[in-house]
Amino acid sequence: MTGFLSGLLSPRLRRALIRIGRIARLTLITGLVVAAGWFAWLNFPAAYHPFKPLDLRAAPNFVTPFKLRRLHGAHGVCMAAVGASGATARAESIVSPTPGCGMEKGLYLQQSLIPWGGGIRLTCPAAVALLMWERHVVVAAAQEHLGAEITRFHHLGTYACRNVNNAAAGRISGHASANAIDVAGFGVADGRRIMVEDHWGADSDEGRFLAAVHRGACGIFATVLGPDYNRQHADHFHFETAAWGMCR
Ligand SMILES: [Zn+2]
């Protein structure tokens, strides 16, 4: 049939028809690819969708650091994420006359899964990281290594207008911008007290619990430092969201 038709058409018309056929095919393929992409974009799981808001209740994955970074400068979105997780916090800011110090838009954590004993003043993204660590790392590690729940945290502070390692000169600390917290230990429901100072590196359930919560903080926080880093961290873990790339 085609051979019969093509025999009737002039060569010019035949070429034109072939060209139209090619364009139609290309348009159809492009349309299908775009539609499939759009469908995937809309139906991509929120936890892996880089532009969907972070849900603190979802387990952290490789997209989490990107989502956490996007919370910087999106205070409203960040506070909403904290609220949606079940934690309560009030917006707070700290004004400092010292250059590099202060907390422009942050929060004061009033309540989360495990009591912190007060004093948690952090930028919202740092608080989000802390709440994710608490929910997804500490709870699971306690169950696995201690067989009991953590009932409170012991911390050495969050905001502090100072240099790294309290040095008189040098780089300003992540604490000065309320992007860091020093975690010293944990209270367990069975009465145990697990302190970084006492149990770090120990071949015991307590030692393995500390190793697990330290390791679990990497990937949620940008910088994680512990006793293996230097003497200044012998009694606490330093968790920070500002600068990326250290897990020691
Ligand atoms: Zn610190």
Short mmCIF file of C-alpha atoms and ligand atoms in Angstrom, two decimals:
data_model
loop_
_atom_site.label_atom_id
_atom_site.label_comp_id
_atom_site.label_asym_id
_atom_site.label_seq_id
_atom_site.Cartn_x
_atom_site.Cartn_y
_atom_site.Cartn_z
CA MET A 1 0.00 0.00 0.00
CA THR A 2 2.75 2.40 1.06
CA GLY A 3 4.68 1.48 -2.05
CA PHE A 4 1.56 2.08 -4.11
CA LEU A 5 0.94 5.51 -2.44
CA SER A 6 4.54 6.60 -2.65
CA GLY A 7 4.40 5.75 -6.31
CA LEU A 8 1.59 8.31 -6.66
CA LEU A 9 3.35 11.09 -4.66
CA SER A 10 5.95 13.42 -6.03
CA PRO A 11 9.43 13.01 -4.48
CA ARG A 12 9.12 16.50 -2.89
CA LEU A 13 5.83 15.69 -1.19
CA ARG A 14 7.18 12.36 -0.01
CA ARG A 15 10.18 14.03 1.66
CA ALA A 16 7.87 16.55 3.33
CA LEU A 17 5.65 13.77 4.68
CA ILE A 18 8.69 11.87 6.05
CA ARG A 19 9.90 15.08 7.76
CA ILE A 20 6.46 15.67 9.34
CA GLY A 21 6.45 12.06 10.53
CA ARG A 22 9.87 12.49 12.19
CA ILE A 23 8.81 15.73 13.92
CA ALA A 24 5.60 14.10 15.20
CA ARG A 25 7.57 11.16 16.59
CA LEU A 26 10.11 13.44 18.29
CA THR A 27 7.31 15.56 19.79
CA LEU A 28 5.56 12.48 21.13
CA ILE A 29 8.74 11.09 22.72
CA THR A 30 9.63 14.47 24.28
CA GLY A 31 6.09 14.82 25.64
CA LEU A 32 6.22 11.36 27.20
CA VAL A 33 9.61 12.04 28.82
CA VAL A 34 8.40 15.39 30.24
CA ALA A 35 5.17 13.81 31.54
CA ALA A 36 7.09 10.93 33.17
CA GLY A 37 9.53 13.40 34.77
CA TRP A 38 6.70 15.57 36.05
CA PHE A 39 4.87 12.53 37.46
CA ALA A 40 8.05 11.34 39.22
CA TRP A 41 8.71 14.85 40.59
CA LEU A 42 5.21 15.08 42.08
CA ASN A 43 5.14 11.53 43.43
CA PHE A 44 8.75 11.29 44.64
CA PRO A 45 8.81 10.25 48.34
CA ALA A 46 8.98 13.45 50.43
CA ALA A 47 11.92 12.15 52.47
CA TYR A 48 14.04 11.93 49.30
CA HIS A 49 12.61 15.02 47.57
CA PRO A 50 15.22 17.78 47.97
CA PHE A 51 12.68 20.59 47.68
CA LYS A 52 9.93 19.23 49.91
CA PRO A 53 10.07 20.50 53.53
CA LEU A 54 12.04 18.46 56.03
CA ASP A 55 9.91 16.21 58.22
CA LEU A 56 11.78 15.59 61.48
CA ARG A 57 9.82 12.41 62.05
CA ALA A 58 11.20 10.80 58.87
CA ALA A 59 14.48 8.91 59.31
CA PRO A 60 17.52 10.87 58.09
CA ASN A 61 18.96 9.91 54.69
CA PHE A 62 21.52 11.27 52.21
CA VAL A 63 19.18 14.16 51.27
CA THR A 64 18.88 15.32 54.92
CA PRO A 65 22.03 17.52 54.96
CA PHE A 66 20.76 19.34 51.86
CA LYS A 67 17.33 19.86 53.45
CA LEU A 68 18.94 21.09 56.68
CA ARG A 69 21.06 23.61 54.74
CA ARG A 70 17.92 24.91 53.02
CA LEU A 71 16.43 25.71 56.46
CA HIS A 72 19.05 28.42 56.98
CA GLY A 73 17.30 31.64 56.05
CA ALA A 74 13.86 30.00 56.08
CA HIS A 75 12.97 30.67 59.71
CA GLY A 76 9.20 30.26 59.33
CA VAL A 77 9.53 26.91 57.53
CA CYS A 78 12.05 25.77 60.13
CA MET A 79 9.87 26.73 63.13
CA ALA A 80 6.93 24.96 61.48
CA ALA A 81 9.05 21.79 61.10
CA VAL A 82 9.93 21.92 64.81
CA GLY A 83 6.26 22.36 65.75
CA ALA A 84 5.13 19.54 63.44
CA SER A 85 7.57 17.15 65.16
CA GLY A 86 5.74 17.56 68.47
CA ALA A 87 8.50 19.60 70.15
CA THR A 88 7.65 22.98 71.64
CA ALA A 89 9.90 26.00 71.30
CA ARG A 90 9.54 29.75 71.34
CA ALA A 91 11.25 32.06 68.89
CA GLU A 92 14.17 33.86 70.49
CA SER A 93 17.04 36.08 69.46
CA ILE A 94 20.25 37.17 71.17
CA VAL A 95 21.78 40.55 70.47
CA SER A 96 25.50 40.93 71.16
CA PRO A 97 27.72 44.00 70.86
CA THR A 98 30.62 41.71 69.89
CA PRO A 99 31.08 41.20 66.14
CA GLY A 100 30.38 37.59 65.13
CA CYS A 101 28.33 36.90 68.25
CA GLY A 102 24.57 36.69 68.65
CA MET A 103 21.58 34.75 67.42
CA GLU A 104 19.47 36.68 64.95
CA LYS A 105 16.61 34.23 64.53
CA GLY A 106 16.66 31.25 66.80
CA LEU A 107 14.65 29.45 69.38
CA TYR A 108 14.49 28.40 72.98
CA LEU A 109 13.59 24.69 73.21
CA GLN A 110 10.89 24.14 75.83
CA GLN A 111 10.13 20.48 75.37
CA SER A 112 11.14 17.54 73.17
CA LEU A 113 11.08 13.73 73.44
CA ILE A 114 13.78 13.63 76.14
CA PRO A 115 14.28 16.46 78.69
CA TRP A 116 17.36 18.63 78.18
CA GLY A 117 17.12 20.37 81.55
CA GLY A 118 16.70 23.80 79.97
CA GLY A 119 19.18 26.19 78.42
CA ILE A 120 18.82 25.09 74.77
CA ARG A 121 19.16 28.30 72.75
CA LEU A 122 20.00 27.44 69.16
CA THR A 123 19.46 28.65 65.63
CA CYS A 124 16.44 26.79 64.28
CA PRO A 125 18.42 24.55 61.86
CA ALA A 126 20.75 23.51 64.71
CA ALA A 127 17.73 22.70 66.88
CA VAL A 128 16.22 20.67 64.04
CA ALA A 129 19.44 18.64 63.76
CA LEU A 130 19.42 18.11 67.52
CA LEU A 131 15.80 16.93 67.51
CA MET A 132 16.52 14.54 64.63
CA TRP A 133 19.55 13.11 66.45
CA GLU A 134 17.48 12.71 69.63
CA ARG A 135 14.61 10.97 67.85
CA HIS A 136 16.41 8.82 65.29
CA VAL A 137 19.79 8.10 66.87
CA VAL A 138 19.62 8.30 70.68
CA VAL A 139 16.33 6.45 71.14
CA ALA A 140 17.43 3.55 68.88
CA ALA A 141 20.97 3.32 70.32
CA ALA A 142 19.57 3.23 73.88
CA GLN A 143 17.24 0.40 72.95
CA GLU A 144 20.01 -1.54 71.22
CA HIS A 145 22.88 -1.08 73.67
CA LEU A 146 21.22 -0.33 77.01
CA GLY A 147 17.85 -2.02 76.75
CA ALA A 148 16.39 1.02 78.53
CA GLU A 149 15.19 4.50 77.67
CA ILE A 150 17.16 7.71 78.00
CA THR A 151 15.28 9.94 80.42
CA ARG A 152 17.44 13.05 80.26
CA PHE A 153 20.40 14.72 78.61
CA HIS A 154 23.28 16.49 80.31
CA HIS A 155 24.72 19.36 78.26
CA LEU A 156 27.42 21.96 78.79
CA GLY A 157 25.70 24.75 76.90
CA THR A 158 24.80 26.05 73.49
CA TYR A 159 25.24 29.79 72.88
CA ALA A 160 28.49 31.36 74.08
CA CYS A 161 30.26 34.40 72.65
CA ARG A 162 33.78 32.95 72.46
CA ASN A 163 36.55 31.64 70.23
CA VAL A 164 37.17 27.97 69.37
CA ASN A 165 38.43 26.08 72.47
CA ASN A 166 37.97 29.25 74.57
CA ALA A 167 41.26 30.56 73.12
CA ALA A 168 42.10 34.25 73.59
CA ALA A 169 42.63 34.62 69.83
CA GLY A 170 41.76 32.69 66.68
CA ARG A 171 38.63 31.54 64.94
CA ILE A 172 35.26 32.34 66.50
CA SER A 173 33.36 29.31 67.79
CA GLY A 174 30.16 27.90 66.34
CA HIS A 175 28.75 28.51 69.82
CA ALA A 176 29.02 32.27 69.26
CA SER A 177 26.33 32.09 66.59
CA ALA A 178 24.22 29.53 68.51
CA ASN A 179 24.97 26.86 65.91
CA ALA A 180 26.55 24.42 68.37
CA ILE A 181 25.82 22.38 71.48
CA ASP A 182 28.10 20.44 73.83
CA VAL A 183 26.54 17.16 74.99
CA ALA A 184 28.14 15.71 78.13
CA GLY A 185 26.04 12.69 79.02
CA PHE A 186 22.81 10.80 79.42
CA GLY A 187 20.53 9.71 82.24
CA VAL A 188 19.00 6.23 81.81
CA ALA A 189 15.59 5.09 83.09
CA ASP A 190 17.26 2.35 85.19
CA GLY A 191 19.26 4.98 87.10
CA ARG A 192 22.55 4.78 85.18
CA ARG A 193 24.37 7.96 84.25
CA ILE A 194 26.42 7.65 81.08
CA MET A 195 28.96 10.42 80.76
CA VAL A 196 31.34 11.01 77.84
CA GLU A 197 34.09 11.70 80.38
CA ASP A 198 33.62 8.34 82.14
CA HIS A 199 32.52 5.91 79.46
CA TRP A 200 34.01 7.02 76.12
CA GLY A 201 36.09 4.25 74.56
CA ALA A 202 35.02 1.68 77.17
CA ASP A 203 34.41 -1.92 76.07
CA SER A 204 30.98 -1.92 77.69
CA ASP A 205 27.33 -1.29 76.84
CA GLU A 206 27.80 2.32 77.93
CA GLY A 207 30.90 2.72 75.75
CA ARG A 208 29.17 1.18 72.73
CA PHE A 209 26.12 3.41 73.30
CA LEU A 210 28.33 6.52 73.30
CA ALA A 211 30.14 5.36 70.14
CA ALA A 212 26.77 4.79 68.42
CA VAL A 213 25.29 8.19 69.27
CA HIS A 214 28.54 9.92 68.26
CA ARG A 215 28.65 8.09 64.92
CA GLY A 216 24.93 8.71 64.37
CA ALA A 217 25.40 12.46 64.78
CA CYS A 218 27.66 12.57 61.71
CA GLY A 219 25.42 13.01 58.69
CA ILE A 220 22.92 15.04 60.71
CA PHE A 221 25.32 17.66 62.08
CA ALA A 222 27.92 19.29 59.88
CA THR A 223 30.66 18.98 62.47
CA VAL A 224 30.89 16.35 65.19
CA LEU A 225 33.85 16.33 67.60
CA GLY A 226 34.47 14.06 70.56
CA PRO A 227 37.24 12.92 72.92
CA ASP A 228 39.25 11.42 70.03
CA TYR A 229 39.58 14.88 68.45
CA ASN A 230 41.49 16.64 71.22
CA ARG A 231 41.81 17.07 74.98
CA GLN A 232 39.33 19.97 74.98
CA HIS A 233 36.61 17.49 74.04
CA ALA A 234 37.44 14.81 76.62
CA ASP A 235 34.17 15.32 78.48
CA HIS A 236 31.69 16.15 75.72
CA PHE A 237 30.55 15.86 72.12
CA HIS A 238 30.54 19.09 70.13
CA PHE A 239 27.73 19.14 67.55
CA GLU A 240 27.62 22.01 65.07
CA THR A 241 25.60 22.89 61.98
CA ALA A 242 27.54 25.84 60.55
CA ALA A 243 30.73 24.48 58.92
CA TRP A 244 30.70 21.16 57.09
CA GLY A 245 32.89 18.20 57.03
CA MET A 246 34.25 16.91 60.34
CA CYS A 247 33.38 13.70 62.16
CA ARG A 248 36.07 12.95 64.72
ZN ZN B 1 31.40 22.94 71.62
#
